[in-house]
């Protein structure tokens, strides 16, 4: 298999009178596959000066080394430099804008609206799209990703005075969901005619975040509030470091005002995602800074091409960049887990159970009957050997539920083992020797695309898979599509019913009735 990647890039341009104090970072590491089966790899490098402005592509000299590891970083294969494609990135990006509309900014709403709309106009004029997320006591999506200027103007005009707090982390996650909901596709590996078309089709994206305060009211602080239920997801800072769309880490461009903001957090978030953090002293600077950030995508170096490899699946892609100018060198390395496409394989039998099995409303014998029938239907053999996996994205919500499943299966006589999902995701080696895998996260979506692809391949090879948890129809942050595995289409149905918050059994009681009595999975339930 050929993987195409640019390894050595030299772009020379005008020389400034004084050496530039610059920052260079790699972002948007991504993979694809050509019509002929070549695996394509790409990345972008953004260079900015001391003021935060983008250094035009063509100034200075950039070189890039690329290597890939299939053994969790124990060894890396260096990508040969005999084939590459590099160009200055075209303008046009999809930008999710997160605006702090909490009480501290009530007197400055006109400035906030003006700056926001100028950023919207800038992105739309360059051929991109924008979504808007408002952050106050709870975060909410004002507009999905669109190029409809009138709709976005109406959303900006909808920013209003409020006595609210700051659900900042929820807002950033929801912003990523507006990107994921629009960009994630059902097919496992997008196909392109060539490396050049892969570069041209790159989904340039980012999150532009503005706040003047400190996170103090995201869902993890108000899970039990009927007045402000949020969307029920416990979003914490570490979650923001891993937001992705189609396997690509979403760059976060943070703009902060005042000393109340945790500057180190915002700087860390920007650094980890390949974005930037800019601090301003007054809201009058906001329009200028938004304009600067809007220029980034038209100034980046875009790298893509193909490399030789006979392997596929989850891998670590390492990109080392060196930017030289007037005798000075800026160097950096970025590693990211990517999925080298193996081709789309249809799963065998997959059962998805949108329930927590240990819910007190489900008798233990009923849970056992459902578990056994699900496994026997999905598995290629009778009475399979089972591995129960607890998703690491459980946030301690009903975290004992997978252990309950293990115990119930053991009581029924199954040969069953339990393992916590590694942070880097499942591997095929972990599943070797098992007839079926029970993947459980009772309260949150799965967050590892690597695990999804390993489970998909395990199923396609004849193994049985059970996906269990009330959010198994979606991925965390809508960062990748789980429908190829579950064959379920995700629809957001909220957390409230009849004016009450029903998430986590709060506020209301509800009855679940099992339909389709003739199917072996639910027979007799």
XYZ file of C-alpha atoms in Angstrom:
525
model
C 0.000 0.000 0.000
C 1.326 3.510 -0.802
C 0.909 6.324 1.677
C 1.623 9.710 0.146
C 3.126 12.459 2.278
C 5.311 15.454 1.779
C 8.505 15.040 3.693
C 10.704 17.929 2.635
C 9.164 21.285 1.925
C 11.150 24.354 0.964
C 9.246 27.576 0.434
C 11.348 30.700 0.154
C 10.142 34.266 0.016
C 10.957 37.825 0.904
C 13.390 38.450 3.749
C 12.344 40.889 6.430
C 14.734 43.500 7.788
C 14.574 42.018 11.300
C 14.335 38.364 12.351
C 10.798 37.360 13.141
C 9.824 36.216 16.622
C 7.596 33.390 15.402
C 5.604 30.407 16.561
C 5.099 27.435 14.255
C 2.705 24.566 14.917
C 1.385 21.499 13.119
C -2.378 21.044 12.917
C -5.055 19.122 11.030
C -3.218 15.774 10.776
C -5.470 13.635 8.582
C -5.680 10.528 6.393
C -7.636 9.378 3.347
C -7.448 6.867 0.510
C -7.278 7.301 -3.277
C -9.432 5.614 -5.912
C -6.506 3.252 -6.533
C -6.174 2.276 -2.886
C -3.281 4.583 -2.012
C -3.439 5.855 1.544
C -3.082 9.619 1.779
C -1.667 11.586 4.686
C -1.696 15.331 5.236
C -1.038 18.080 7.746
C -0.904 21.872 7.950
C 1.763 24.081 9.498
C 0.744 27.523 10.793
C 3.419 30.167 11.396
C 2.581 33.364 13.312
C 4.669 36.330 14.419
C 4.971 37.914 17.860
C 1.752 39.896 17.364
C -0.188 36.739 16.524
C -0.525 37.636 12.849
C -0.012 34.883 10.297
C 3.345 34.842 8.519
C 2.463 34.500 4.829
C 3.134 31.133 3.265
C 6.323 31.629 1.244
C 8.225 33.646 3.839
C 11.125 31.702 5.337
C 11.994 28.070 4.661
C 9.981 25.144 5.990
C 11.106 21.508 6.121
C 9.034 18.608 7.401
C 9.851 15.029 8.416
C 7.107 12.445 8.715
C 7.120 9.011 10.354
C 4.484 6.501 11.419
C 4.251 3.888 14.182
C 1.972 0.851 14.294
C 3.256 -0.440 17.665
C 2.050 2.301 20.019
C 5.185 4.405 19.575
C 7.782 1.705 20.258
C 9.263 2.231 16.786
C 8.624 4.592 13.883
C 8.922 4.028 10.136
C 10.403 7.079 8.411
C 8.370 8.198 5.427
C 10.584 8.368 2.308
C 10.917 11.709 0.583
C 10.582 10.606 -3.047
C 6.972 11.700 -3.405
C 5.258 14.762 -1.966
C 2.857 17.569 -2.693
C 2.906 20.911 -0.919
C 1.160 24.201 -1.469
C 0.001 27.286 0.301
C -3.448 26.587 1.672
C -6.451 28.037 -0.087
C -8.667 30.403 1.827
C -11.967 29.126 3.100
C -12.563 27.400 6.401
C -15.359 26.210 8.641
C -15.207 28.102 11.915
C -17.308 27.502 15.023
C -17.486 30.752 17.000
C -18.027 30.524 20.773
C -19.053 33.817 22.381
C -19.121 34.545 26.097
C -22.477 36.248 26.679
C -22.384 36.154 30.480
C -23.371 39.011 32.780
C -19.922 40.622 32.884
C -20.245 41.605 29.219
C -23.748 43.086 29.374
C -22.502 46.658 28.947
C -20.325 45.724 25.967
C -22.834 43.834 23.857
C -22.653 46.281 20.907
C -18.887 45.757 20.634
C -19.295 41.988 20.924
C -21.971 41.895 18.224
C -19.888 44.063 15.874
C -16.742 41.973 16.305
C -18.652 38.722 15.886
C -20.362 39.838 12.688
C -17.112 41.149 11.216
C -15.558 37.728 11.817
C -18.588 36.072 10.209
C -18.324 38.327 7.151
C -14.595 37.638 6.844
C -15.037 33.862 6.868
C -18.016 33.898 4.492
C -16.242 36.225 2.061
C -13.361 33.727 1.910
C -15.738 30.894 1.033
C -16.101 29.333 4.478
C -18.980 28.606 6.826
C -19.689 29.641 10.413
C -21.619 28.283 13.377
C -22.381 30.258 16.533
C -22.519 29.059 20.137
C -23.593 31.304 22.994
C -22.126 30.769 26.466
C -23.892 31.963 29.589
C -25.383 30.007 32.512
C -25.723 27.225 29.978
C -24.335 26.908 26.480
C -26.592 26.807 23.440
C -26.162 26.623 19.685
C -27.481 29.813 18.081
C -26.770 28.698 14.530
C -25.524 25.444 12.984
C -22.703 25.518 10.454
C -23.938 27.597 7.521
C -22.983 30.190 4.917
C -26.355 31.924 5.264
C -25.344 35.469 6.202
C -28.855 36.537 7.177
C -29.278 33.576 9.532
C -25.940 34.303 11.189
C -26.765 38.006 11.483
C -30.006 37.123 13.243
C -28.103 34.853 15.624
C -25.571 37.565 16.441
C -28.412 40.021 17.004
C -29.849 37.453 19.420
C -27.012 37.996 21.896
C -28.727 39.640 24.831
C -28.213 40.976 28.310
C -28.159 38.235 30.901
C -27.422 37.618 34.552
C -25.747 34.366 33.592
C -22.609 32.557 34.605
C -20.108 30.890 32.245
C -20.640 27.328 30.937
C -17.482 27.649 28.861
C -16.431 24.012 28.504
C -19.908 22.987 27.363
C -19.780 25.742 24.761
C -16.493 24.558 23.269
C -17.731 20.967 23.070
C -20.998 22.064 21.443
C -18.994 24.109 18.934
C -17.124 20.970 17.943
C -20.457 19.180 17.565
C -21.610 21.789 15.038
C -18.511 20.972 12.984
C -18.822 17.218 13.444
C -22.525 17.181 12.666
C -21.849 18.870 9.325
C -18.561 17.220 8.323
C -18.658 13.632 9.585
C -19.632 11.221 6.823
C -20.920 7.679 7.060
C -18.230 6.112 4.886
C -15.169 4.920 6.798
C -12.512 6.241 4.405
C -13.111 9.138 2.021
C -11.803 8.347 -1.452
C -9.927 10.821 -3.630
C -8.596 10.699 -7.176
C -5.070 11.665 -6.127
C -2.937 13.331 -3.472
C -3.683 16.696 -5.070
C -7.439 16.178 -4.808
C -6.945 15.024 -1.208
C -5.234 18.329 -0.435
C -7.888 20.338 -2.242
C -10.711 18.571 -0.398
C -9.216 19.076 3.059
C -11.804 20.207 5.588
C -10.100 23.231 7.132
C -11.815 23.983 10.405
C -11.364 25.483 13.842
C -13.035 26.854 16.953
C -12.788 30.583 17.706
C -13.406 31.139 21.407
C -13.869 34.449 23.217
C -14.332 34.782 26.973
C -13.685 37.342 29.675
C -14.156 35.025 32.623
C -13.535 31.665 34.178
C -15.458 28.486 33.539
C -17.908 28.061 36.414
C -21.110 26.422 35.216
C -20.660 23.583 32.710
C -22.691 20.412 33.006
C -20.449 18.705 35.535
C -21.405 21.449 38.007
C -25.151 21.350 37.361
C -26.098 17.802 36.399
C -29.045 17.792 38.785
C -30.544 21.185 37.930
C -34.031 21.180 36.407
C -33.687 24.891 35.645
C -30.378 24.574 33.799
C -29.960 20.953 32.679
C -27.540 21.741 29.861
C -27.393 18.706 27.615
C -26.447 16.299 30.374
C -22.790 15.806 29.460
C -20.105 16.319 32.065
C -17.622 18.426 30.082
C -14.303 19.076 31.783
C -11.135 20.775 30.622
C -9.278 17.603 29.640
C -12.152 16.687 27.317
C -11.463 19.788 25.240
C -7.925 18.621 24.469
C -9.280 15.616 22.565
C -12.062 17.149 20.478
C -11.884 15.861 16.917
C -13.839 15.803 13.689
C -13.340 12.749 11.464
C -10.230 11.865 13.437
C -8.688 15.330 13.048
C -7.974 17.356 16.189
C -9.931 20.616 16.096
C -7.659 23.684 16.476
C -8.875 26.098 19.152
C -8.134 29.818 18.774
C -8.766 31.424 22.154
C -9.152 35.157 22.752
C -9.359 36.183 26.403
C -10.047 39.429 28.235
C -9.337 40.188 31.931
C -7.251 38.494 34.602
C -10.146 36.249 35.653
C -9.437 33.864 32.791
C -7.166 30.926 33.501
C -4.563 31.979 30.963
C -2.497 28.822 31.409
C -5.514 26.659 30.557
C -6.317 28.622 27.422
C -2.675 28.606 26.326
C -2.482 24.861 26.943
C -5.701 24.228 25.036
C -4.469 26.236 22.058
C -1.036 24.601 22.118
C -2.356 21.033 22.368
C -4.725 21.506 19.437
C -2.409 23.489 17.151
C -4.316 26.733 17.699
C -3.379 30.044 19.319
C -4.189 32.034 22.477
C -4.302 35.819 22.324
C -4.957 38.064 25.316
C -6.513 41.486 24.831
C -6.767 44.404 27.246
C -10.043 45.880 26.029
C -13.016 44.817 23.964
C -12.118 47.476 21.401
C -9.312 45.122 20.279
C -11.670 42.224 19.616
C -12.533 43.039 15.995
C -8.870 43.317 15.061
C -7.939 40.034 16.739
C -10.901 38.203 15.199
C -9.767 39.472 11.807
C -6.223 38.259 12.429
C -7.424 34.767 13.287
C -9.735 34.710 10.274
C -6.632 35.165 8.091
C -4.892 32.048 9.402
C -6.254 29.464 6.997
C -5.121 31.396 3.951
C -1.554 31.578 5.273
C -0.821 28.010 6.313
C 1.512 25.558 4.610
C -0.447 22.519 3.438
C 1.390 19.195 3.301
C 0.103 15.966 1.770
C 1.115 13.015 -0.342
C 1.757 9.225 -0.157
C 4.114 6.746 1.559
C 4.870 3.078 1.127
C 3.331 0.834 3.768
C 1.823 -2.613 3.872
C -0.001 -1.944 7.143
C -3.182 -0.173 8.088
C -5.338 0.539 11.112
C -4.666 2.719 14.176
C -1.233 4.341 14.064
C 0.720 7.249 15.505
C 1.663 9.883 12.958
C 4.668 12.031 13.903
C 5.314 15.320 12.117
C 8.485 17.297 12.825
C 8.669 20.769 11.306
C 11.573 23.217 11.072
C 10.973 26.798 9.984
C 14.121 28.770 9.170
C 14.451 32.495 8.637
C 17.566 34.718 8.689
C 19.653 32.131 10.505
C 17.065 31.293 13.156
C 15.254 27.946 13.375
C 11.925 27.185 15.002
C 11.344 23.449 15.438
C 8.453 21.418 16.779
C 7.044 17.891 16.787
C 3.465 16.741 16.939
C 2.215 13.192 17.367
C -1.367 12.135 16.867
C -3.233 8.856 16.690
C -4.661 8.462 13.187
C -6.420 5.649 11.384
C -4.682 4.423 8.251
C -7.705 3.246 6.226
C -7.944 -0.495 5.625
C -11.027 -0.188 3.460
C -14.642 -0.426 4.497
C -15.746 -3.757 5.934
C -19.321 -4.599 6.763
C -19.829 -5.710 10.357
C -21.282 -9.149 10.995
C -23.803 -9.073 13.834
C -23.815 -6.113 16.206
C -26.335 -5.571 18.997
C -26.719 -2.044 20.387
C -28.427 -1.733 23.783
C -29.322 1.874 24.629
C -29.679 1.219 28.356
C -27.629 1.015 31.518
C -27.963 -2.639 32.468
C -27.744 -2.012 36.222
C -30.636 0.451 36.240
C -32.657 -0.389 39.375
C -35.806 -0.524 37.249
C -34.450 -3.570 35.382
C -34.626 -6.802 37.429
C -31.333 -8.700 37.501
C -32.857 -11.743 35.847
C -34.195 -9.573 32.997
C -30.774 -7.954 32.533
C -29.213 -11.416 32.443
C -31.710 -12.693 29.897
C -31.139 -9.676 27.642
C -27.351 -9.966 27.947
C -27.326 -13.674 27.160
C -29.680 -13.371 24.191
C -27.707 -10.432 22.776
C -24.441 -12.366 22.996
C -25.834 -15.598 21.588
C -27.310 -13.758 18.595
C -24.184 -11.681 17.884
C -21.598 -14.397 18.512
C -20.429 -16.871 15.855
C -20.398 -19.678 18.459
C -22.710 -20.856 21.220
C -21.767 -19.763 24.731
C -18.938 -17.467 23.548
C -15.822 -16.400 25.420
C -16.512 -12.732 26.202
C -14.407 -9.638 26.872
C -16.277 -6.822 28.650
C -14.677 -3.432 27.928
C -15.376 -0.304 29.972
C -15.021 2.839 27.844
C -12.541 5.239 29.453
C -14.888 8.165 28.677
C -17.377 7.168 31.401
C -16.751 10.243 33.636
C -17.570 8.081 36.670
C -21.249 8.044 35.697
C -22.599 4.563 36.488
C -18.987 3.382 36.156
C -19.798 0.077 37.862
C -22.324 -0.870 35.183
C -19.801 -2.810 33.025
C -18.731 -4.747 36.135
C -22.387 -5.562 36.744
C -22.584 -6.941 33.199
C -19.458 -9.026 33.797
C -20.881 -10.461 37.021
C -24.261 -11.246 35.462
C -22.587 -13.063 32.568
C -20.332 -14.987 34.957
C -23.381 -16.069 36.959
C -24.848 -17.447 33.735
C -21.740 -19.554 33.196
C -19.943 -17.503 30.544
C -16.143 -17.405 30.358
C -15.837 -13.644 30.761
C -12.964 -11.200 31.310
C -13.019 -7.472 32.040
C -10.691 -4.687 30.882
C -10.666 -0.892 30.955
C -10.256 0.677 27.528
C -6.761 2.202 27.181
C -6.594 5.942 26.547
C -5.223 5.213 23.068
C -8.121 2.868 22.273
C -8.542 -0.864 21.780
C -6.132 -2.915 19.683
C -6.768 -6.068 17.696
C -4.285 -7.883 19.940
C -6.459 -7.195 23.009
C -9.434 -8.950 21.379
C -7.517 -12.011 20.205
C -8.933 -15.252 21.571
C -12.417 -13.884 22.297
C -15.605 -14.799 20.444
C -17.496 -11.659 21.476
C -16.797 -8.184 22.866
C -19.200 -6.264 25.108
C -18.300 -2.558 24.898
C -19.963 -0.542 27.666
C -20.308 3.126 28.533
C -23.618 3.550 30.371
C -23.755 7.353 30.409
C -21.552 8.880 27.696
C -20.701 8.437 24.011
C -17.562 6.548 23.000
C -14.608 8.842 22.315
C -12.078 6.633 20.513
C -12.326 6.194 16.772
C -9.497 3.674 17.032
C -11.689 1.483 19.242
C -14.588 1.842 16.823
C -12.465 0.702 13.884
C -11.010 -2.223 15.842
C -14.526 -3.338 16.818
C -15.724 -2.896 13.236
C -12.887 -5.076 11.962
C -13.444 -7.653 14.724
C -17.103 -7.903 13.739
C -16.323 -8.049 10.026
C -13.963 -10.942 10.791
C -16.835 -12.858 12.388
C -16.642 -11.784 16.029
C -19.725 -10.812 17.995
C -20.057 -7.219 19.239
C -22.475 -5.730 21.756
C -22.448 -1.932 22.158
C -24.174 -0.922 25.397
C -24.979 2.490 26.854
C -27.649 5.150 26.470
C -25.481 7.300 24.146
C -24.031 4.570 21.926
C -25.696 6.038 18.834
C -23.168 8.891 18.736
C -19.519 9.703 19.398
C -18.180 12.200 21.931
C -18.429 15.666 20.385
C -19.870 14.065 17.222
C -16.229 13.629 16.218
C -16.775 10.487 14.135
C -19.659 8.424 12.799
C -20.661 5.252 14.664
C -23.465 4.335 12.251
C -21.245 1.958 10.198
C -20.894 -0.106 13.381
C -24.316 0.255 15.022
C -26.465 0.948 11.923
C -28.307 3.485 14.081
C -28.788 7.092 12.986
C -28.211 9.572 15.803
C -30.953 12.106 16.565
C -30.553 14.579 19.442
C -33.748 14.311 21.496
C -32.626 16.508 24.388
C -32.757 15.847 28.122
C -36.153 17.259 29.054
C -39.732 16.070 28.685
C -42.947 17.833 29.742
C -40.902 20.618 31.319
C -38.796 18.319 33.517
C -35.197 17.173 33.231
C -35.316 13.389 32.807
C -31.593 12.861 32.284
C -30.074 10.441 34.823
C -33.551 9.510 36.119
C -34.150 12.979 37.514
C -37.466 14.786 37.571
C -39.620 12.216 35.800
C -40.109 8.472 35.643
C -40.529 6.722 32.329
C -41.473 3.288 31.057
C -39.455 1.390 28.453
C -41.365 -1.150 26.403
C -39.541 -3.728 24.282
C -40.902 -4.012 20.743
C -40.284 -6.763 18.207
C -40.952 -9.748 20.442
C -40.154 -12.147 17.629
C -36.469 -11.207 17.447
C -34.118 -13.584 19.305
C -32.439 -10.729 21.191
C -35.645 -9.582 22.898
C -37.710 -12.763 22.916
C -39.578 -13.141 26.183
C -38.612 -9.737 27.576
